[in-house]
Amino acid sequence: MGRYDTSIARYEDAKTVLAGGVSSNFRYHPLPVPLSIERGEGPYLWDADGNRYIDYVLGNGPAFLGHNPKPVLDAVRASLEVGQAFTTVHQAEIELAHRLVELIPCAELVRFDVSGTQVDQIAMRLARAHTGRTKVIKFEGHYHGWADNIFASVAPAINEAGPHNNPQVLTQSTGQPDNIRENLVVQPFNDIQVLSDTIASQGSEIASIVLEPMACNSGVIPPEPGYLQAMRKLCDDNGIVLIFDEVITGFRLALGGAQERFGVTPDVAVFAKAVAAGFPMAVVAGKRDIMEGVLSGVVHGGTYNGITSSVAACRASVEMLAADGGAIYDKVEKDGQTLMDGLKEIASRRAIPLHTQGLGQIFSTVFTENPPLLSYRDYKATDEPMRLKFIQGMQDRGVRVTARGTWFVPAVLCDEDLTFTLEAADAAAGEI
Ligand SMILES: Cc1ncc(COP(=O)(O)O)c(C=O)c1O
């Protein structure tokens, strides 16, 4: 019996009825196939072959509190007794909105939705309505959902991407209309000079700048000191709506997200993933005058927005995260730092170009001779085959990390998990 035989057989079967064998293109996992997972509990997953993993994928972010946190499940179970979708408003929804307005620095008003893709859409629509402009600036390597109008230059080939100071706008899916490029301007992350030159020439056409305040989809790249502050000023000076996409960073880097952590408040921010422990919940939050666009022409809909189970999951998650003055954030930061320090020690002892960067809550491991990564092109230049070999080696030893090299650190690790993880990483590094 091979270690992944059941997963391989099930994937073959899945492909006969499920297009591509998975329900999202981002689940094609090459090592060797998308694993067929049977169950999760805390930081662990078990696959159909009976293998246990310490999970640093966490559903690409949602399971920050581990899989199946009991207070969240209890809250969801209670919500199932009262009904789900009422197409009006309910008390728990109002109370949750009050709580989020307290916690999120930019939130004067919030609205609920079900996915990160969707809240990015309403954020950009609000910004366009507010400014009367149509163009949006986005950054190379940043991901804001798979919708036509913004799914561009997320993972472009470098030989097609154009010059550093004027990147091409490249669509990322066949079937996407080409004319979406007219409304997008792509920029390199962490280069304030290029951004200010672009705004000097096109600022009056720009409705919004949308970005991942820490670039988690392209190597986990923090903003350079002063970068977000300078961007904030450019937006203020030019009437541009600043949108932070906190779908990954929100409720992970701090209770108030990257905006709290980095001390820069956007005009609008969007949240999903860690905000509701795996249940379909997303939040758009922002300044009153922008959010009140919904009263004067901006349409935002969604049958499942604010359904009782998602609201219950979100409220319970937020209260777990906020407990004891947010003590969970100190724990996860410390655990993540232990892992990063351990990985750096392995790299130096074994003299391999394994580079670790990010924060305790989320970091990445890549192979490069030129650290640190400052923007997408640095990430793209890293050694992908070596990274995949390392990640395969860890998976074979019961540690599951994303193929991109991103580690989502769960807030429920124990010391044994840390030791187990570093031993697996050391053995996998020994094969490089
Ligand atoms: C930063 C960011 N924005 C938006 C999205 C899209 O969210 P969803 O998959 O919930 O549509 C993602 C998903 O990974 C993301 O990482």
Short mmCIF file of C-alpha atoms and ligand atoms in Angstrom, two decimals:
data_model
loop_
_atom_site.label_atom_id
_atom_site.label_comp_id
_atom_site.label_asym_id
_atom_site.label_seq_id
_atom_site.Cartn_x
_atom_site.Cartn_y
_atom_site.Cartn_z
CA MET A 1 0.00 0.00 0.00
CA GLY A 2 1.27 3.44 -0.88
CA ARG A 3 0.80 6.29 1.58
CA TYR A 4 -1.73 8.10 -0.66
CA ASP A 5 -3.45 5.18 -2.47
CA THR A 6 -6.98 5.94 -1.27
CA SER A 7 -6.65 9.66 -2.05
CA ILE A 8 -5.36 8.80 -5.52
CA ALA A 9 -8.21 6.35 -6.20
CA ARG A 10 -10.82 8.79 -4.91
CA TYR A 11 -9.42 11.61 -7.02
CA GLU A 12 -9.73 9.40 -10.12
CA ASP A 13 -13.35 8.73 -9.20
CA ALA A 14 -14.00 12.43 -8.45
CA LYS A 15 -12.79 13.41 -11.91
CA THR A 16 -15.52 11.29 -13.49
CA VAL A 17 -18.29 13.47 -12.01
CA LEU A 18 -16.75 16.61 -10.48
CA ALA A 19 -15.20 18.93 -13.07
CA GLY A 20 -11.45 18.72 -12.56
CA GLY A 21 -11.98 16.49 -9.50
CA VAL A 22 -12.17 19.47 -7.11
CA SER A 23 -14.60 22.35 -6.47
CA SER A 24 -12.04 25.17 -6.87
CA ASN A 25 -9.04 25.44 -9.19
CA PHE A 26 -6.94 26.42 -6.20
CA ARG A 27 -7.30 22.87 -4.85
CA TYR A 28 -5.28 21.16 -7.57
CA HIS A 29 -2.53 20.02 -5.25
CA PRO A 30 0.32 18.33 -7.09
CA LEU A 31 1.77 16.37 -4.17
CA PRO A 32 0.66 13.88 -5.57
CA VAL A 33 -3.10 14.66 -5.75
CA PRO A 34 -5.60 16.66 -3.70
CA LEU A 35 -5.78 14.65 -0.48
CA SER A 36 -9.13 13.15 0.41
CA ILE A 37 -9.62 14.45 3.96
CA GLU A 38 -11.90 12.56 6.32
CA ARG A 39 -11.94 14.83 9.34
CA GLY A 40 -10.29 17.66 11.24
CA GLU A 41 -9.90 18.36 14.94
CA GLY A 42 -7.86 21.20 16.43
CA PRO A 43 -4.63 21.58 14.42
CA TYR A 44 -4.92 18.08 12.90
CA LEU A 45 -6.40 16.54 9.77
CA TRP A 46 -6.75 12.86 8.92
CA ASP A 47 -6.86 11.68 5.31
CA ALA A 48 -8.65 8.69 3.83
CA ASP A 49 -5.47 6.60 4.09
CA GLY A 50 -5.39 7.17 7.85
CA ASN A 51 -2.46 9.61 7.77
CA ARG A 52 -2.49 12.38 10.36
CA TYR A 53 -1.26 15.88 9.50
CA ILE A 54 -0.50 18.94 11.53
CA ASP A 55 -2.37 21.37 9.30
CA TYR A 56 -0.71 24.65 8.23
CA VAL A 57 -3.15 25.08 5.34
CA LEU A 58 -6.24 25.56 7.51
CA GLY A 59 -8.57 25.70 4.52
CA ASN A 60 -6.35 28.50 3.18
CA GLY A 61 -6.97 30.49 6.32
CA PRO A 62 -10.38 30.02 7.94
CA ALA A 63 -9.45 27.43 10.58
CA PHE A 64 -7.24 29.84 12.55
CA LEU A 65 -8.89 28.55 15.76
CA GLY A 66 -8.22 24.98 14.65
CA HIS A 67 -10.74 22.66 13.07
CA ASN A 68 -14.11 22.37 14.82
CA PRO A 69 -13.73 24.84 17.71
CA LYS A 70 -16.44 23.79 20.16
CA PRO A 71 -17.89 27.23 21.05
CA VAL A 72 -18.38 27.92 17.34
CA LEU A 73 -20.06 24.57 16.73
CA ASP A 74 -22.33 25.09 19.75
CA ALA A 75 -23.36 28.53 18.50
CA VAL A 76 -24.05 27.18 15.01
CA ARG A 77 -26.07 24.26 16.39
CA ALA A 78 -28.23 26.67 18.35
CA SER A 79 -28.77 28.77 15.22
CA LEU A 80 -30.03 25.73 13.33
CA GLU A 81 -33.06 25.60 15.63
CA VAL A 82 -34.31 29.08 14.68
CA GLY A 83 -34.13 28.90 10.88
CA GLN A 84 -31.55 30.18 8.43
CA ALA A 85 -32.52 32.73 5.81
CA PHE A 86 -35.24 35.28 6.52
CA THR A 87 -34.47 37.95 3.85
CA THR A 88 -34.82 40.66 6.45
CA VAL A 89 -32.75 41.53 9.53
CA HIS A 90 -32.35 39.63 12.83
CA GLN A 91 -31.14 40.62 16.27
CA ALA A 92 -27.93 38.54 16.29
CA GLU A 93 -26.95 40.20 13.02
CA ILE A 94 -27.40 43.67 14.52
CA GLU A 95 -25.43 42.72 17.63
CA LEU A 96 -22.62 41.29 15.53
CA ALA A 97 -22.48 44.49 13.49
CA HIS A 98 -22.16 46.52 16.74
CA ARG A 99 -19.31 44.25 17.87
CA LEU A 100 -17.42 44.52 14.59
CA VAL A 101 -17.79 48.31 14.52
CA GLU A 102 -16.12 48.28 17.95
CA LEU A 103 -13.26 46.05 16.85
CA ILE A 104 -12.36 47.09 13.29
CA PRO A 105 -10.57 50.47 13.16
CA CYS A 106 -12.05 51.61 9.81
CA ALA A 107 -15.57 50.34 10.52
CA GLU A 108 -18.25 52.97 10.98
CA LEU A 109 -20.69 50.67 9.18
CA VAL A 110 -20.47 47.04 8.07
CA ARG A 111 -22.35 44.74 5.71
CA PHE A 112 -22.31 40.94 5.60
CA ASP A 113 -21.74 38.66 2.63
CA VAL A 114 -20.54 35.10 2.10
CA SER A 115 -17.13 35.14 0.40
CA GLY A 116 -13.99 37.20 -0.03
CA THR A 117 -14.58 37.47 -3.76
CA GLN A 118 -17.98 39.02 -3.16
CA VAL A 119 -16.90 41.59 -0.58
CA ASP A 120 -14.06 42.72 -2.82
CA GLN A 121 -16.72 43.36 -5.48
CA ILE A 122 -18.93 45.51 -3.26
CA ALA A 123 -15.91 47.40 -1.91
CA MET A 124 -14.84 48.41 -5.41
CA ARG A 125 -18.40 49.28 -6.44
CA LEU A 126 -18.77 51.52 -3.39
CA ALA A 127 -15.47 53.22 -4.21
CA ARG A 128 -16.45 53.83 -7.84
CA ALA A 129 -19.82 55.23 -6.81
CA HIS A 130 -18.22 57.44 -4.16
CA THR A 131 -15.61 58.94 -6.48
CA GLY A 132 -17.44 58.86 -9.82
CA ARG A 133 -14.25 57.30 -11.28
CA THR A 134 -13.74 53.85 -12.75
CA LYS A 135 -10.09 52.77 -12.57
CA VAL A 136 -8.72 50.60 -9.79
CA ILE A 137 -5.06 50.22 -8.86
CA LYS A 138 -4.05 46.71 -7.81
CA PHE A 139 -0.65 45.16 -7.11
CA GLU A 140 1.16 42.38 -8.91
CA GLY A 141 0.79 39.09 -7.03
CA HIS A 142 -2.15 40.26 -4.91
CA TYR A 143 -5.37 38.26 -5.09
CA HIS A 144 -8.82 39.74 -4.65
CA GLY A 145 -11.04 36.88 -5.75
CA TRP A 146 -11.67 35.26 -9.09
CA ALA A 147 -14.31 37.67 -10.49
CA ASP A 148 -13.66 38.96 -14.02
CA ASN A 149 -12.97 42.60 -13.21
CA ILE A 150 -10.11 42.07 -10.72
CA PHE A 151 -8.60 38.63 -11.45
CA ALA A 152 -5.51 40.03 -13.15
CA SER A 153 -1.73 39.89 -12.65
CA VAL A 154 -2.02 37.56 -9.67
CA ALA A 155 0.62 35.08 -10.87
CA PRO A 156 1.87 36.38 -14.21
CA ALA A 157 4.86 34.90 -16.03
CA ILE A 158 7.75 37.34 -15.61
CA ASN A 159 8.55 37.35 -19.33
CA GLU A 160 5.03 38.62 -20.04
CA ALA A 161 4.70 40.99 -17.11
CA GLY A 162 6.39 44.07 -18.57
CA PRO A 163 8.75 46.49 -16.85
CA HIS A 164 8.88 46.78 -13.04
CA ASN A 165 7.61 50.37 -13.06
CA ASN A 166 4.80 49.74 -15.53
CA PRO A 167 3.54 46.16 -15.22
CA GLN A 168 1.20 44.78 -17.86
CA VAL A 169 -2.37 44.07 -16.81
CA LEU A 170 -2.67 40.35 -17.50
CA THR A 171 -5.92 38.41 -17.19
CA GLN A 172 -5.56 35.09 -15.36
CA SER A 173 -8.28 32.88 -16.82
CA THR A 174 -9.40 31.94 -20.26
CA GLY A 175 -12.96 33.13 -20.68
CA GLN A 176 -12.25 36.46 -18.98
CA PRO A 177 -13.18 39.43 -21.19
CA ASP A 178 -10.07 41.26 -22.31
CA ASN A 179 -11.60 44.72 -21.86
CA ILE A 180 -11.41 44.45 -18.05
CA ARG A 181 -7.83 45.62 -18.53
CA GLU A 182 -9.07 49.13 -19.39
CA ASN A 183 -10.19 49.71 -15.80
CA LEU A 184 -7.15 48.31 -14.01
CA VAL A 185 -3.71 49.70 -13.30
CA VAL A 186 -1.16 47.20 -11.97
CA GLN A 187 1.69 48.29 -9.71
CA PRO A 188 4.70 46.67 -8.02
CA PHE A 189 4.17 46.24 -4.25
CA ASN A 190 6.44 48.11 -1.84
CA ASP A 191 7.59 50.76 -4.33
CA ILE A 192 6.18 54.11 -3.25
CA GLN A 193 8.05 56.04 -5.95
CA VAL A 194 6.39 54.13 -8.78
CA LEU A 195 3.00 54.51 -7.12
CA SER A 196 3.35 58.24 -6.63
CA ASP A 197 4.47 58.69 -10.26
CA THR A 198 1.43 56.71 -11.42
CA ILE A 199 -0.91 58.77 -9.29
CA ALA A 200 0.72 62.00 -10.45
CA SER A 201 -0.19 61.08 -14.04
CA GLN A 202 -3.51 59.20 -13.61
CA GLY A 203 -4.75 60.10 -10.11
CA SER A 204 -7.90 61.88 -11.28
CA GLU A 205 -9.13 58.67 -12.96
CA ILE A 206 -8.44 56.36 -10.02
CA ALA A 207 -11.40 55.36 -7.84
CA SER A 208 -9.51 53.12 -5.46
CA ILE A 209 -6.32 51.39 -4.53
CA VAL A 210 -6.97 47.82 -3.42
CA LEU A 211 -4.25 45.73 -1.82
CA GLU A 212 -3.37 43.00 0.60
CA PRO A 213 -1.71 45.13 3.32
CA MET A 214 0.66 42.19 3.83
CA ALA A 215 1.04 40.30 0.55
CA CYS A 216 0.03 36.83 1.73
CA ASN A 217 -0.66 35.34 -1.71
CA SER A 218 2.83 35.97 -3.07
CA GLY A 219 5.40 35.03 -0.46
CA VAL A 220 3.96 36.68 2.69
CA ILE A 221 5.55 40.06 2.16
CA PRO A 222 5.09 42.70 4.87
CA PRO A 223 4.83 46.33 3.84
CA GLU A 224 8.12 48.22 4.00
CA PRO A 225 8.27 50.67 6.94
CA GLY A 226 6.30 53.81 6.03
CA TYR A 227 4.90 52.35 2.82
CA LEU A 228 1.25 52.07 3.90
CA GLN A 229 1.44 55.49 5.57
CA ALA A 230 2.70 57.06 2.34
CA MET A 231 0.00 55.26 0.36
CA ARG A 232 -2.61 56.57 2.80
CA LYS A 233 -1.38 60.12 2.17
CA LEU A 234 -1.43 59.69 -1.61
CA CYS A 235 -5.05 58.54 -1.36
CA ASP A 236 -6.00 61.49 0.86
CA ASP A 237 -4.30 64.00 -1.42
CA ASN A 238 -5.95 62.62 -4.55
CA GLY A 239 -9.46 61.67 -3.42
CA ILE A 240 -8.80 57.94 -3.86
CA VAL A 241 -10.57 55.33 -1.72
CA LEU A 242 -8.04 53.07 0.03
CA ILE A 243 -9.29 49.48 0.29
CA PHE A 244 -7.47 46.92 2.43
CA ASP A 245 -8.23 43.36 1.43
CA GLU A 246 -8.00 41.73 4.86
CA VAL A 247 -9.48 38.41 3.77
CA ILE A 248 -6.33 36.70 5.07
CA THR A 249 -4.86 39.28 7.46
CA GLY A 250 -8.16 40.17 9.16
CA PHE A 251 -8.63 38.71 12.67
CA ARG A 252 -5.28 36.93 12.14
CA LEU A 253 -2.54 39.56 12.44
CA ALA A 254 -4.51 41.20 15.27
CA LEU A 255 -8.12 41.44 16.40
CA GLY A 256 -8.35 44.64 14.36
CA GLY A 257 -6.44 43.09 11.45
CA ALA A 258 -3.48 44.46 9.52
CA GLN A 259 -4.85 48.00 9.93
CA GLU A 260 -4.42 47.69 13.69
CA ARG A 261 -1.11 45.87 13.40
CA PHE A 262 0.46 48.36 10.98
CA GLY A 263 -1.33 51.44 12.32
CA VAL A 264 -2.84 52.62 9.03
CA THR A 265 -6.61 52.92 8.66
CA PRO A 266 -8.08 52.38 5.19
CA ASP A 267 -11.39 53.85 4.01
CA VAL A 268 -12.89 50.43 3.39
CA ALA A 269 -11.73 46.92 4.33
CA VAL A 270 -12.96 43.44 3.56
CA PHE A 271 -12.78 40.35 5.77
CA ALA A 272 -13.56 36.63 5.45
CA LYS A 273 -11.78 33.37 6.42
CA ALA A 274 -10.62 33.70 10.08
CA VAL A 275 -13.66 35.84 10.91
CA ALA A 276 -15.94 32.79 11.08
CA ALA A 277 -13.85 29.61 11.57
CA GLY A 278 -14.77 28.05 8.22
CA PHE A 279 -18.40 29.07 7.89
CA PRO A 280 -19.41 31.16 4.86
CA MET A 281 -19.15 34.71 6.19
CA ALA A 282 -17.53 37.82 4.80
CA VAL A 283 -17.63 41.44 5.96
CA VAL A 284 -17.19 44.75 4.22
CA ALA A 285 -16.47 47.57 6.67
CA GLY A 286 -15.81 51.22 6.09
CA LYS A 287 -16.44 54.89 6.52
CA ARG A 288 -20.03 55.93 6.86
CA ASP A 289 -20.17 58.24 3.86
CA ILE A 290 -18.80 55.54 1.54
CA MET A 291 -20.82 52.66 2.98
CA GLU A 292 -24.00 54.73 2.81
CA GLY A 293 -23.69 54.51 -0.95
CA VAL A 294 -26.11 51.62 -0.51
CA LEU A 295 -28.78 54.22 0.31
CA SER A 296 -28.13 56.26 -2.82
CA GLY A 297 -27.82 53.91 -5.74
CA VAL A 298 -25.15 51.29 -4.95
CA VAL A 299 -26.72 47.83 -5.10
CA HIS A 300 -25.37 44.98 -2.98
CA GLY A 301 -27.34 41.74 -2.79
CA GLY A 302 -26.99 38.11 -1.73
CA THR A 303 -29.59 35.59 -0.59
CA TYR A 304 -27.28 34.08 2.02
CA ASN A 305 -25.82 37.31 3.40
CA GLY A 306 -26.21 37.38 7.19
CA ILE A 307 -27.89 33.97 7.55
CA THR A 308 -28.21 32.90 11.15
CA SER A 309 -25.59 30.09 11.12
CA SER A 310 -22.89 32.30 9.61
CA VAL A 311 -23.68 35.14 12.00
CA ALA A 312 -23.54 32.71 14.93
CA ALA A 313 -20.22 31.27 13.74
CA CYS A 314 -18.77 34.74 13.30
CA ARG A 315 -19.90 36.01 16.69
CA ALA A 316 -18.55 32.94 18.50
CA SER A 317 -15.24 33.13 16.62
CA VAL A 318 -14.81 36.82 17.36
CA GLU A 319 -15.48 36.27 21.06
CA MET A 320 -12.95 33.41 21.18
CA LEU A 321 -10.39 35.67 19.51
CA ALA A 322 -11.16 38.59 21.82
CA ALA A 323 -11.10 36.54 25.06
CA ASP A 324 -8.55 37.53 27.77
CA GLY A 325 -7.67 40.73 25.97
CA GLY A 326 -6.75 38.87 22.76
CA ALA A 327 -4.28 36.51 24.53
CA ILE A 328 -4.56 34.08 21.62
CA TYR A 329 -2.60 36.50 19.43
CA ASP A 330 0.39 36.43 21.78
CA LYS A 331 0.30 32.64 21.79
CA VAL A 332 0.16 32.23 18.03
CA GLU A 333 2.82 34.88 17.50
CA LYS A 334 5.12 33.03 19.91
CA ASP A 335 4.44 29.61 18.36
CA GLY A 336 4.91 30.94 14.83
CA GLN A 337 8.15 32.63 15.89
CA THR A 338 9.39 29.33 17.36
CA LEU A 339 8.68 27.65 14.02
CA MET A 340 10.36 30.42 12.03
CA ASP A 341 13.42 30.39 14.29
CA GLY A 342 13.60 26.59 14.02
CA LEU A 343 13.36 26.70 10.22
CA LYS A 344 16.09 29.35 10.06
CA GLU A 345 18.32 27.19 12.26
CA ILE A 346 17.72 24.18 9.96
CA ALA A 347 18.59 26.29 6.90
CA SER A 348 21.83 27.54 8.42
CA ARG A 349 22.92 24.16 9.86
CA ARG A 350 22.26 22.39 6.57
CA ALA A 351 23.57 25.31 4.48
CA ILE A 352 20.55 25.34 2.15
CA PRO A 353 18.94 28.48 0.68
CA LEU A 354 15.73 27.99 2.66
CA HIS A 355 14.38 31.44 3.50
CA THR A 356 11.60 32.06 6.03
CA GLN A 357 9.73 35.36 6.22
CA GLY A 358 6.49 36.81 7.57
CA LEU A 359 4.97 37.03 11.02
CA GLY A 360 4.14 34.43 13.65
CA GLN A 361 0.53 34.18 12.46
CA ILE A 362 1.43 33.54 8.81
CA PHE A 363 4.79 33.11 7.16
CA SER A 364 6.36 31.50 4.12
CA THR A 365 9.25 29.23 3.28
CA VAL A 366 10.89 29.65 -0.12
CA PHE A 367 14.24 28.76 -1.64
CA THR A 368 16.21 31.79 -2.77
CA GLU A 369 19.78 33.10 -2.79
CA ASN A 370 18.43 36.69 -2.63
CA PRO A 371 16.31 37.21 0.47
CA PRO A 372 14.18 38.97 1.59
CA LEU A 373 11.22 39.01 -0.79
CA LEU A 374 9.90 42.57 -1.26
CA SER A 375 7.44 42.06 -4.10
CA TYR A 376 5.83 39.45 -6.34
CA ARG A 377 8.75 39.27 -8.76
CA ASP A 378 11.12 38.33 -5.93
CA TYR A 379 8.75 35.52 -4.97
CA LYS A 380 8.36 34.37 -8.57
CA ALA A 381 12.15 34.16 -8.91
CA THR A 382 12.43 31.62 -6.05
CA ASP A 383 13.12 27.95 -6.73
CA GLU A 384 9.70 26.32 -7.10
CA PRO A 385 10.79 22.69 -7.68
CA MET A 386 12.93 22.82 -4.54
CA ARG A 387 10.04 24.31 -2.56
CA LEU A 388 7.65 21.60 -3.75
CA LYS A 389 10.18 18.90 -2.85
CA PHE A 390 10.51 20.33 0.66
CA ILE A 391 6.74 20.56 1.09
CA GLN A 392 6.24 17.04 -0.25
CA GLY A 393 8.87 15.81 2.20
CA MET A 394 7.01 17.41 5.10
CA GLN A 395 3.66 16.10 3.93
CA ASP A 396 5.11 12.58 3.75
CA ARG A 397 6.02 13.05 7.43
CA GLY A 398 2.65 14.39 8.58
CA VAL A 399 3.03 18.17 8.21
CA ARG A 400 0.77 19.87 5.68
CA VAL A 401 1.86 23.23 4.24
CA THR A 402 0.43 25.02 1.16
CA ALA A 403 2.17 24.31 -2.14
CA ARG A 404 2.88 28.06 -2.38
CA GLY A 405 5.04 27.73 0.72
CA THR A 406 2.65 29.68 2.95
CA TRP A 407 2.19 28.48 6.51
CA PHE A 408 -1.12 29.46 8.15
CA VAL A 409 -0.31 28.96 11.84
CA PRO A 410 -3.22 27.61 13.90
CA ALA A 411 -3.79 29.20 17.30
CA VAL A 412 -4.10 25.79 18.99
CA LEU A 413 -0.66 24.20 18.69
CA CYS A 414 1.04 22.52 21.67
CA ASP A 415 4.79 22.18 22.27
CA GLU A 416 4.79 18.62 20.89
CA ASP A 417 3.28 19.89 17.64
CA LEU A 418 6.08 22.43 17.30
CA THR A 419 8.74 19.78 17.92
CA PHE A 420 7.05 17.31 15.54
CA THR A 421 6.84 19.99 12.83
CA LEU A 422 10.48 21.02 13.10
CA GLU A 423 11.65 17.39 13.07
CA ALA A 424 9.64 16.78 9.88
CA ALA A 425 11.03 19.98 8.35
CA ASP A 426 14.57 18.98 9.27
CA ALA A 427 14.19 15.52 7.72
CA ALA A 428 12.59 17.02 4.58
CA ALA A 429 15.40 19.58 4.34
CA GLY A 430 17.88 16.71 4.59
CA GLU A 431 16.54 15.40 1.28
CA ILE A 432 17.10 18.68 -0.55
C1 LIG B 1 -6.57 38.30 -0.02
C2 LIG B 1 -7.75 37.53 -0.58
N1 LIG B 1 -8.81 38.21 -1.05
C3 LIG B 1 -9.89 37.58 -1.52
C4 LIG B 1 -9.97 36.21 -1.57
C5 LIG B 1 -11.18 35.53 -2.11
O1 LIG B 1 -11.91 34.97 -1.06
P1 LIG B 1 -12.92 33.77 -1.32
O2 LIG B 1 -12.12 32.57 -1.68
O3 LIG B 1 -13.66 33.64 -0.02
O4 LIG B 1 -13.84 34.19 -2.44
C6 LIG B 1 -8.89 35.46 -1.07
C7 LIG B 1 -8.93 33.99 -1.08
O5 LIG B 1 -7.96 33.31 -0.84
C8 LIG B 1 -7.75 36.14 -0.58
O6 LIG B 1 -6.66 35.48 -0.13
#
